[in-house]
CSV table of C-alpha atoms and ligand atoms in Angstrom, one decimal:
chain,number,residue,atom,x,y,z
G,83,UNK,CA,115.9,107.0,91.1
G,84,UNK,CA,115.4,104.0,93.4
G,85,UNK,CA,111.9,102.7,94.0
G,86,UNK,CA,110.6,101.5,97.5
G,87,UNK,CA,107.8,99.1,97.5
G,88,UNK,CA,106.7,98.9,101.0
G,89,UNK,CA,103.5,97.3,103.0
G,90,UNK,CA,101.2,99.9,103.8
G,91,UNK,CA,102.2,100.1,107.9
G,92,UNK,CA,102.7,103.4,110.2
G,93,UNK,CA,105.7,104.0,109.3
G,94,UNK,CA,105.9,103.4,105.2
G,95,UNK,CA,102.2,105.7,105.8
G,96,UNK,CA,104.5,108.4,107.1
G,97,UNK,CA,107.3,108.5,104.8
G,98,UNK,CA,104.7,108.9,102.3
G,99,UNK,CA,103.1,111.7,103.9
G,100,UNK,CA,106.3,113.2,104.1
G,101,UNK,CA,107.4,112.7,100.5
G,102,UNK,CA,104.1,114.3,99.4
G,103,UNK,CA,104.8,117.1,101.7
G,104,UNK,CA,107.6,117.4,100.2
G,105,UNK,CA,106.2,117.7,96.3
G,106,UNK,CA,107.4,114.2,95.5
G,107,UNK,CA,105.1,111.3,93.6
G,108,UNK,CA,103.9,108.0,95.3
G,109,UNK,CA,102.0,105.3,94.8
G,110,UNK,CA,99.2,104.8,96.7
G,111,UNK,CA,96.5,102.3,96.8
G,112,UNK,CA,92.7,102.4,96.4
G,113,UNK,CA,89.7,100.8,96.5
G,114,UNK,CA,89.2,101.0,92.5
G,115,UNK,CA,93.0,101.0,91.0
G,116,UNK,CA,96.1,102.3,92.2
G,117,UNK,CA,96.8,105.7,92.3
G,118,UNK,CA,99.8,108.4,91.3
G,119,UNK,CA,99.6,111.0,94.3
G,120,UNK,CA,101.0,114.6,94.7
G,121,UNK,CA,100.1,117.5,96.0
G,122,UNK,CA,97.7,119.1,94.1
G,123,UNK,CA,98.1,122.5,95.2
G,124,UNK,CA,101.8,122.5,93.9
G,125,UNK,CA,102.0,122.4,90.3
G,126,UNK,CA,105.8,121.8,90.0
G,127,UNK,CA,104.3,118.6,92.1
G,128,UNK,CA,101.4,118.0,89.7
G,129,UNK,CA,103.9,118.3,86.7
G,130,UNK,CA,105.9,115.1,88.1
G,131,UNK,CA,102.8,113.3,87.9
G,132,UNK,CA,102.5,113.5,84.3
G,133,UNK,CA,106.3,113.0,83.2
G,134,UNK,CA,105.9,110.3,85.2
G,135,UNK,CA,103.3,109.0,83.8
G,136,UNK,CA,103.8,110.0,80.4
G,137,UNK,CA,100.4,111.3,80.3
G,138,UNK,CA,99.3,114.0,77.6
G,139,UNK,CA,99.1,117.2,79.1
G,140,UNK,CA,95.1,118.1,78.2
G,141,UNK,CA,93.8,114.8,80.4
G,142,UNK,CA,92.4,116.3,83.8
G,143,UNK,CA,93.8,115.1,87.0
G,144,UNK,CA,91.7,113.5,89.8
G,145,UNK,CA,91.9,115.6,93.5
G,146,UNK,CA,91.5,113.0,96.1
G,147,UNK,CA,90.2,114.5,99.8
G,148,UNK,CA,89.5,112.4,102.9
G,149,UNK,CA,87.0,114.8,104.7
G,150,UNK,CA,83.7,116.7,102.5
G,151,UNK,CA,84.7,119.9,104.2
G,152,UNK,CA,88.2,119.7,101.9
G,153,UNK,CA,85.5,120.8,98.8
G,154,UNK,CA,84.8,124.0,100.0
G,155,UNK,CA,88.2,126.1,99.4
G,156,UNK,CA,88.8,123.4,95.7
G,157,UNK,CA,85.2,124.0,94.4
G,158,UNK,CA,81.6,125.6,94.3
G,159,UNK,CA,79.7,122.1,95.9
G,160,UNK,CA,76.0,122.2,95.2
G,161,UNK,CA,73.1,120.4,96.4
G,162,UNK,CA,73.5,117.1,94.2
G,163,UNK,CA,77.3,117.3,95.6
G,164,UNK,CA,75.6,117.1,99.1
G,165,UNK,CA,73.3,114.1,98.3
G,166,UNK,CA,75.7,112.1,96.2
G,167,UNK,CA,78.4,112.6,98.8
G,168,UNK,CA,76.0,111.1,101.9
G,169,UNK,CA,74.6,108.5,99.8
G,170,UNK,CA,78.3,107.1,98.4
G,171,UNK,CA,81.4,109.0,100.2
G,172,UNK,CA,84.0,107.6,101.1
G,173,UNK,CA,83.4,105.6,97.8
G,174,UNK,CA,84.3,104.9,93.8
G,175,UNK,CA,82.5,108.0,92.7
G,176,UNK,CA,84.1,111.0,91.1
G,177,UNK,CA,82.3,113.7,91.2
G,178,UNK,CA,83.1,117.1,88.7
G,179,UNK,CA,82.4,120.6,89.9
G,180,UNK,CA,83.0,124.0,88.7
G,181,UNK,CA,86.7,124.7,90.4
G,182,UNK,CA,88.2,127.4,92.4
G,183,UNK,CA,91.0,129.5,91.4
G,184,UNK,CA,93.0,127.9,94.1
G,185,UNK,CA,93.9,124.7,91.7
G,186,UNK,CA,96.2,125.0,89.7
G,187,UNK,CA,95.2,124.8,86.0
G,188,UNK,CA,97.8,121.9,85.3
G,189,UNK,CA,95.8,119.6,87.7
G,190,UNK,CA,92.2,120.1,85.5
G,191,UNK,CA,94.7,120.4,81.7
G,192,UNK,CA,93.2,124.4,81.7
G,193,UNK,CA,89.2,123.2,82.5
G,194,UNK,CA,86.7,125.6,84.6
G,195,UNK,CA,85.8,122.1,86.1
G,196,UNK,CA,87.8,120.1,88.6
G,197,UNK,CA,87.4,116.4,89.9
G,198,UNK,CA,87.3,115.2,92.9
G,199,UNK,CA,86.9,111.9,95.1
G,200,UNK,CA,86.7,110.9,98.6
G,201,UNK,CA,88.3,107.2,98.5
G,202,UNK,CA,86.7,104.5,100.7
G,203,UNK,CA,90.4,102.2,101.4
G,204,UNK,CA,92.0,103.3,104.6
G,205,UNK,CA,95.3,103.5,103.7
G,206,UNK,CA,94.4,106.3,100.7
G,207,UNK,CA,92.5,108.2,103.6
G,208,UNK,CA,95.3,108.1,106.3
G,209,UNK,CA,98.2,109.4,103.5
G,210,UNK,CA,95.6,112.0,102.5
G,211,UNK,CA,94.8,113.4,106.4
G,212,UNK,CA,98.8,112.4,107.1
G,213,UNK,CA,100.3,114.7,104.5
G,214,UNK,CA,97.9,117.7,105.0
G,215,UNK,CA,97.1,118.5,101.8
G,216,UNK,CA,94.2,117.3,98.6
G,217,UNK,CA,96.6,114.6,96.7
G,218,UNK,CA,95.8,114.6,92.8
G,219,UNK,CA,96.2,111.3,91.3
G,220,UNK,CA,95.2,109.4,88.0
G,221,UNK,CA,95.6,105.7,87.9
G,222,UNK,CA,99.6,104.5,88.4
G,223,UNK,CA,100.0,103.1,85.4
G,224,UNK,CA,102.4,104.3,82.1
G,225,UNK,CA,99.7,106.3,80.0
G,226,UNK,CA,97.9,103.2,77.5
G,227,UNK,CA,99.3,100.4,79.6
G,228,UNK,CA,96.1,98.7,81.7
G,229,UNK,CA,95.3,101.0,85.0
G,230,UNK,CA,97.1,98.6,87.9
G,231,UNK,CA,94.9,96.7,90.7
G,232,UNK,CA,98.0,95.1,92.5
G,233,UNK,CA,101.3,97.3,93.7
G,234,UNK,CA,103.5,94.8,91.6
G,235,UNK,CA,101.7,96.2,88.7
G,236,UNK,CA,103.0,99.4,89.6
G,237,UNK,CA,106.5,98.6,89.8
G,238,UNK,CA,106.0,97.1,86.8
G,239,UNK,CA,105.2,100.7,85.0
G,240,UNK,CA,106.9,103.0,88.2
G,241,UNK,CA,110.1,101.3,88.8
G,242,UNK,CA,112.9,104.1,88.7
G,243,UNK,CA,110.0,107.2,88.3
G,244,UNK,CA,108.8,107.4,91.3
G,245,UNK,CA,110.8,107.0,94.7
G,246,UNK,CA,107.6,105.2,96.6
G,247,UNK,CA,105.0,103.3,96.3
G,248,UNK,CA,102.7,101.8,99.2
G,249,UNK,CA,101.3,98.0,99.0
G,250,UNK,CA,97.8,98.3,100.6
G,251,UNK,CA,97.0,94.8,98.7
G,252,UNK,CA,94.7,94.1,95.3
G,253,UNK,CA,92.4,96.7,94.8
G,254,UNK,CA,88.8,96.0,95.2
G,255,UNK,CA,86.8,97.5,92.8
G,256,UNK,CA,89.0,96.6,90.1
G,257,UNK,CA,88.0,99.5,87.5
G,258,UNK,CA,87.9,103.2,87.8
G,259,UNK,CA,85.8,105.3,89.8
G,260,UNK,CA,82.9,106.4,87.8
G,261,UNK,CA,82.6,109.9,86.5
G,262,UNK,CA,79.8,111.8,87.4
G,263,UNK,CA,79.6,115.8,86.0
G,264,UNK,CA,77.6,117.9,88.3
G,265,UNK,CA,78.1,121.3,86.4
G,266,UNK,CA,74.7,121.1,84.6
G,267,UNK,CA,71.1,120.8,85.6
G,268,UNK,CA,71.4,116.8,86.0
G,269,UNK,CA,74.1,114.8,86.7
G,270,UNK,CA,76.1,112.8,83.7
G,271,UNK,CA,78.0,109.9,84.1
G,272,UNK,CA,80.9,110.6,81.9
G,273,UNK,CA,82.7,107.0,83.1
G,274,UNK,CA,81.3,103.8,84.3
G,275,UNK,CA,82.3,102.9,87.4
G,276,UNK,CA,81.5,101.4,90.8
G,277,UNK,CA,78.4,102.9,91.5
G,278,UNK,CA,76.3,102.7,88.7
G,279,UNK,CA,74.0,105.1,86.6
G,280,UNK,CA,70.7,103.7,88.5
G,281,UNK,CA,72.0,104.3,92.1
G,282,UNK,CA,72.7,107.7,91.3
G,283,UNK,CA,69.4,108.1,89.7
G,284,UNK,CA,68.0,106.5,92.9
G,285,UNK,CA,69.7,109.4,95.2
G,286,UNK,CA,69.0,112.5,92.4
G,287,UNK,CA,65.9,110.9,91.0
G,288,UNK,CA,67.7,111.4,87.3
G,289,UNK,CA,70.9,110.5,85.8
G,290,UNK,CA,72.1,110.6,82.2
G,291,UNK,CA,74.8,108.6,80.9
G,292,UNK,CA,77.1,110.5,78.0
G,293,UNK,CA,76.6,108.5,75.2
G,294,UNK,CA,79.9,108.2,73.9
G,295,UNK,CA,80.4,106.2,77.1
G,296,UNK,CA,80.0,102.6,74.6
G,297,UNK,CA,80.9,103.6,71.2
G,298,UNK,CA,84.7,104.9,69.9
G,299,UNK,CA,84.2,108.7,69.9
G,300,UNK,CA,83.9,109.8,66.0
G,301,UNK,CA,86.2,111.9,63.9
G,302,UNK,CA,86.7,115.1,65.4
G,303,UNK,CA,84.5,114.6,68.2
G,304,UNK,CA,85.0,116.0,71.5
G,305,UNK,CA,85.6,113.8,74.2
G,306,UNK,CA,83.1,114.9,77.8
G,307,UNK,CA,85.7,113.2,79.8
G,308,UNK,CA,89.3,114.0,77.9
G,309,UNK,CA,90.2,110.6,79.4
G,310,UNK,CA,88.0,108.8,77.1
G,311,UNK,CA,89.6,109.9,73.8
G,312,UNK,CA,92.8,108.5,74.3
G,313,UNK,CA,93.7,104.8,73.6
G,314,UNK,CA,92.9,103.1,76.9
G,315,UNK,CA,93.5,100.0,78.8
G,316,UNK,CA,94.4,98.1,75.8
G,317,UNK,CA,96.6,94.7,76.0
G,318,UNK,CA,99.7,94.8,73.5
G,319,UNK,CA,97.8,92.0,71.5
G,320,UNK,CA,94.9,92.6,69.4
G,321,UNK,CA,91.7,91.4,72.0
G,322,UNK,CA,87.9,90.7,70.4
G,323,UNK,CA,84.7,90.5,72.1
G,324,UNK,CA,82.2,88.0,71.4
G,325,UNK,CA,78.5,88.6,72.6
G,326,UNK,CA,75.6,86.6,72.2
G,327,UNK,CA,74.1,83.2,73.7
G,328,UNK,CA,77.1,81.1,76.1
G,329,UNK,CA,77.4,77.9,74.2
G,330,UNK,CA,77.7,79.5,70.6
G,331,UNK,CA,80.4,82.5,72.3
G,332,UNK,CA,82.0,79.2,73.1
G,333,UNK,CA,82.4,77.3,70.1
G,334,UNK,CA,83.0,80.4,68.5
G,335,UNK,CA,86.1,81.9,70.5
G,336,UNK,CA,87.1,78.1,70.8
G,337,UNK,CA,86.9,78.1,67.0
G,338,UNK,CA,89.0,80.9,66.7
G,339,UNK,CA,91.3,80.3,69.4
G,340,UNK,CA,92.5,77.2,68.2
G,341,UNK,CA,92.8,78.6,64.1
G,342,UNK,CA,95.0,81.4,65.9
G,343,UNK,CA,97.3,78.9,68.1
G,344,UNK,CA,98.7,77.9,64.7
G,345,UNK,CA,100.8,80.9,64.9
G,346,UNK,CA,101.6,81.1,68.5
G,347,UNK,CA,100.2,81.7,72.0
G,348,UNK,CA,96.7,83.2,72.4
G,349,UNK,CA,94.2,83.9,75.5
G,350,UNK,CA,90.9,83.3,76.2
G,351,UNK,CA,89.5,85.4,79.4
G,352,UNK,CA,85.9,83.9,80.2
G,353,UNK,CA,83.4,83.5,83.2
G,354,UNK,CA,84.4,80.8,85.8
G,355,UNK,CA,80.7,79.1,85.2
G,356,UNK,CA,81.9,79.0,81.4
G,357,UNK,CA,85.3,77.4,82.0
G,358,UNK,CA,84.3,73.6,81.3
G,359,UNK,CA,82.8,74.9,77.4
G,360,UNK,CA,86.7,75.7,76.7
G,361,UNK,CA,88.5,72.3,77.6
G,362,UNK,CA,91.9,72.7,78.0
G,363,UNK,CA,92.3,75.7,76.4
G,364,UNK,CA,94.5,78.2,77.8
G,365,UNK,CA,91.6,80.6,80.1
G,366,UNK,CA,92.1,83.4,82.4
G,367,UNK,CA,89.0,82.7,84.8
G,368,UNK,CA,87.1,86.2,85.3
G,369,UNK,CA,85.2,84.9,88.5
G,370,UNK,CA,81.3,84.2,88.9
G,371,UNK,CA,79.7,87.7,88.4
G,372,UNK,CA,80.3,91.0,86.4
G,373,UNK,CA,82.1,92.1,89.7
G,374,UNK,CA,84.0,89.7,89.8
G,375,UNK,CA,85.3,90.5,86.0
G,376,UNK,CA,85.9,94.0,86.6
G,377,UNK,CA,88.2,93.0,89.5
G,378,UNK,CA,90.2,90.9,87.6
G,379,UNK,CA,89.9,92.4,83.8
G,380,UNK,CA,93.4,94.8,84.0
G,381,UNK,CA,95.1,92.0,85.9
G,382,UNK,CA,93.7,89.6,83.1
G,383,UNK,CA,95.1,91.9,79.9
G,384,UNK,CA,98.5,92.3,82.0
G,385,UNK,CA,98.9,88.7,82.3
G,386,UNK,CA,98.3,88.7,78.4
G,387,UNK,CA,100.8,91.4,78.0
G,388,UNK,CA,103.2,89.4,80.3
G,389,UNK,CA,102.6,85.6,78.5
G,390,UNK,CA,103.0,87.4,75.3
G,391,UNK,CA,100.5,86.1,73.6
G,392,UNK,CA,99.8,87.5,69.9
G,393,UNK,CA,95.6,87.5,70.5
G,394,UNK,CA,92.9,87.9,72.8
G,395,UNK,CA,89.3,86.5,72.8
G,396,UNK,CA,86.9,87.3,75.6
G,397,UNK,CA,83.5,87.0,76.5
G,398,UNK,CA,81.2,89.9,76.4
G,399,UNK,CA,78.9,90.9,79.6
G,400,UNK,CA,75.3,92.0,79.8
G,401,UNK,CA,76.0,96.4,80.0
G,402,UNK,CA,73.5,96.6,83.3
G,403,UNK,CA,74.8,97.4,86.4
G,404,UNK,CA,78.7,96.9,87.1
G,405,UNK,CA,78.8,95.2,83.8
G,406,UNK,CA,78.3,98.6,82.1
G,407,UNK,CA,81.6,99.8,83.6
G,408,UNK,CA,83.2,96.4,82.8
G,409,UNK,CA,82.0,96.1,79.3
G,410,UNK,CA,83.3,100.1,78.7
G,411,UNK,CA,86.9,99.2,79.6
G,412,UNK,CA,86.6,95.8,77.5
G,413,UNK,CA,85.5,97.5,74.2
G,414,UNK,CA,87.9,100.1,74.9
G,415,UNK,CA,90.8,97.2,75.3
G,416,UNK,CA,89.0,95.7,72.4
G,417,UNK,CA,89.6,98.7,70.0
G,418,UNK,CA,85.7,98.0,69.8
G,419,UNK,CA,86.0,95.2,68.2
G,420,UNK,CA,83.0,93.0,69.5
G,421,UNK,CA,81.2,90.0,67.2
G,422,UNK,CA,77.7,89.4,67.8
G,423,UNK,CA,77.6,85.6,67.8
V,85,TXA,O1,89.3,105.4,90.5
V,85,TXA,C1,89.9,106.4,90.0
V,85,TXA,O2,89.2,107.3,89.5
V,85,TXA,C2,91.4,106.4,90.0
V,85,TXA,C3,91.9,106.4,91.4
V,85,TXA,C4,93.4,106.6,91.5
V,85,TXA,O3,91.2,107.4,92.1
V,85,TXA,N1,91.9,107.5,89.2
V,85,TXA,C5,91.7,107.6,87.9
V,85,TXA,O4,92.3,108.7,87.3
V,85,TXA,O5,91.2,106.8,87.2
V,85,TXA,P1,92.5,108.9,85.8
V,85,TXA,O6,93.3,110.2,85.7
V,85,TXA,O7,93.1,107.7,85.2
V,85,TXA,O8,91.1,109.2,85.2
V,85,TXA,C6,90.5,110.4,85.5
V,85,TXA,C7,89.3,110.7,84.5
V,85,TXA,C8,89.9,110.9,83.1
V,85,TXA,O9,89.0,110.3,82.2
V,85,TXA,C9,89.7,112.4,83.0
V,85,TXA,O10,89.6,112.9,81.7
V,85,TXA,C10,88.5,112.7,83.8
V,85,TXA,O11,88.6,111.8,84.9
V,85,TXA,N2,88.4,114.1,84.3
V,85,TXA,C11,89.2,114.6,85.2
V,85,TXA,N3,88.9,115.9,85.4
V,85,TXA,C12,87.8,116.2,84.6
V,85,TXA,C13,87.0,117.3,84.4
V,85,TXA,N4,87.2,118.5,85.0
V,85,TXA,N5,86.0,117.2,83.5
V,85,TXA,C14,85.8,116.0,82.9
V,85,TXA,N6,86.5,114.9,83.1
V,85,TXA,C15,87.5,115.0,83.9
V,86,MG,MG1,93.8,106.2,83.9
C-alpha cells in the first residue's frame, strides 16, 4: 500500500473523511501525539487499527468525538462527565465511562468501560464532524516504538500500513492525554497527562491517582489502564534517570557518559538551563520547563533511536504538575531505572 503524507488543507481534510467513511485507517494529528483513526463503530475498521499497529489485542482503544452530545448513544455520562467536560473539553483529557452496547467490544479489548476524548487541535475536530462518525484511535506509532509528536514520525512507523496520514504540524502537548476513570465514586487518574491530578481535583473537589502510575506494575498484577502493562515508549538503547541536586546529576551523567563513549555513541537529554554543566557533550536540549520536556521527550528517544546510540542518560524532573506525566513516560522509557544522586 502506498502512503500519502499530506498538509492538513480542505482538500487532504476530505479525502480523509472519505477514507474513514469508507473503514480505512489515517493518521491524524492532535494536540498530545498523533493519532491512528477509524471508525469505531465498524469493527472490521477497528481491527485495521491494531494490525496496523501491531498492538496486542486486550489494550482498549481511545473513541475520539468532536461535540459532548456524541456521549450519549457511546456511553452512560454522569455528573463528573458533565463538569470535567466544561472545565477541559475540547482538551488532553480522557475520560472512561461505563459503555453502551453500541461499541463494538474490539474497540474497549472486551471492557464494560469505554474511553473517550474530545480533542482541542482543529484539524482532529474537522475529520471527526467531516467523516460523520466517533474515530477510535491510540497513538500512531508501531506498538513499543515512542508515541509520534511530528507526522514524519509516523511515516517513520506507517509507511506502507496505512494509505494516509494528515500533517497538522508537531503536536503540542507532547505526551498522552491523561486517563481519568469515572466509573467509581471519585475519579482516578489512571495516566498522567495534560491536565493534571490537581486541576481535576480543583473541578470535582477529589481526585486519586492509581498508584501504579510511578512504579513497574508487580508480578501478576493487574494493570487499571491495560496500556500501562505493556513495554512503553522505550528508546532501543538502554536509557537511566538520574535525580537529585543539578550540579551532582551533572557530574554524575557526565561521569558516566564519557566511561560509556569508550564503546560508542551515547545521549545525554537534559534541561536547556543545564546545558553549559555538560560542555561539549553530545545533549538533546529538553527546553526551559517540564512542559517543555514533555513536548520534546518522544522526539528526544527517536532521535536516540535514529543516531543509534548504545545508551541514554537523562535528567529526572520534580513529579508535580506536568512533570508527573513527563516523569511516568521517562521511567517507563527508563525500564525504571532512575539513580538518586
Ligand atoms: O492523547 C491520547 O490519548 C492519544 C491521542 C491519539 O488521542 N491516544 C492514545 O491512545 O494515547 P493509546 O491507545 O495509545 O492509549 C490509550 C490508553 C491505554 O493505556 C489504554 O489501556 C487506556 O487508554 N484505555 C482505553 N480504554 C480503557 C478503558 N476502558 N479502561 C481503562 N483504560 C483504558
Ligand atoms: Mg500508545
Amino acid at each position: 500500500m502506498r502512503t500519502q503524507l499530506l498538509k492538513a488543507d480542505e482538500s487532504s481534510l476530505k479525502l480523509a473523511a472519505e477514507l474513514l467513511k469508507d473503514g480505512q485507517v489515517v493518521g491524524i494529528p492532535t494536540e498530545t501525539v498523533y493519532g491512528l483513526g477509524a471508525d469505531a463503530l465498524n469493527e472490521t475498521a477497528v481491527r485495521a487499527i491494531f494490525a496496523a499497529k501491531e498492538r496486542p489485542a486486550d489494550n482498549p482503544l481511545i473513541v475520539h468525538v468532536a461535540d459532548f452530545a456524541e456521549l450519549e448513544p457511546l456511553c452512560h455520562v454522569n455528573d463528573m462527565a458533565r463538569k470535567l467536560n466544561e472545565a477541559f473539553w475540547p482538551g488532553p483529557l480522557t475520560m472512561i465511562l461505563p459503555k453502551k452496547d453500541i461499541v463494538p467490544t474490539v474497540v474497549t479489548a472486551g471492557l464494560e468501560s469505554v474511553a473517550i476524548r474530545m480533542p482541542a487541535h482543529p484539524v482532529a475536530q474537522r475529520i471527526i464532524r467531516l467523516s460523520g462518525c466517533p474515530i477510535a484511535a491510540p497513538s500512531a506509532n508501531r506498538s513499543g516504538r515512542p508515541s509520534p509528536t511530528q507526522a514524519q514520525h509516523v511515516f517513520e512507523d506507517m509507511d506502507g500500513r496505512i494509505p494516509l496520514i494528515i500533517d497538522g504540524g508537531d503536536s503540542d502537548v507532547g505526551v498522552e492525554s491523561t486517563v481519568v476513570s469515572l466509573t467509581g465514586d471519585t475519579a482516578v487518574v489512571l495516566r498522567p497527562g495534560g491536565i493534571t491530578p490537581e486541576m481535576i481535583a480543583a473541578v470535582l473537589g477529589t481526585c486519586e491517582v492509581a498508584d501504579s502510575v510511578m512504579r513497574p506494575l508487580r508480578e501478576g498484577e493487574e494493570a487499571p489502564s491495560p496500556g500501562m502493562k505493556h513495554k512503553h515508549y522505550a528508546p532501543k538503547a538502554p536509557m537511566t534517570l538520574y535525580a537529585g541536586q543539578t550540579a551532582q546529576v551533572a557530574r554524575r551523567i557526565c561521569a558516566e557518559y564519557d566511561a560509556a563513549k569508550e564503546d560508542g555513541e551515547a545521549l545525554i537529554l537534559a534541561a536547556h538551563d543545564h546545558l553549559p554543566l555538560y560542555g561539549d557533550r553530545h545533549v538533546f536540549d529538553l527546553g526551559p520547563t517540564a512542559a517543555s520536556a514533555a513536548h520534546a521527550l518522544f522526539a528526544a528517544l527517536r532521535y536516540a533511536d535514529t543516531l543509534g546510540v548504545h545508551r541514554v542518560f537523562s535528567e529526572a524532573y520534580p513529579e508535580e504538575g506536568v512533570g508527573l506525566a513527563l516523569m511516568n513516560r521517562m521511567a517507563r522509557a527508563a525500564g525504571f531505572d532512575i539513580v538518586h544522586v
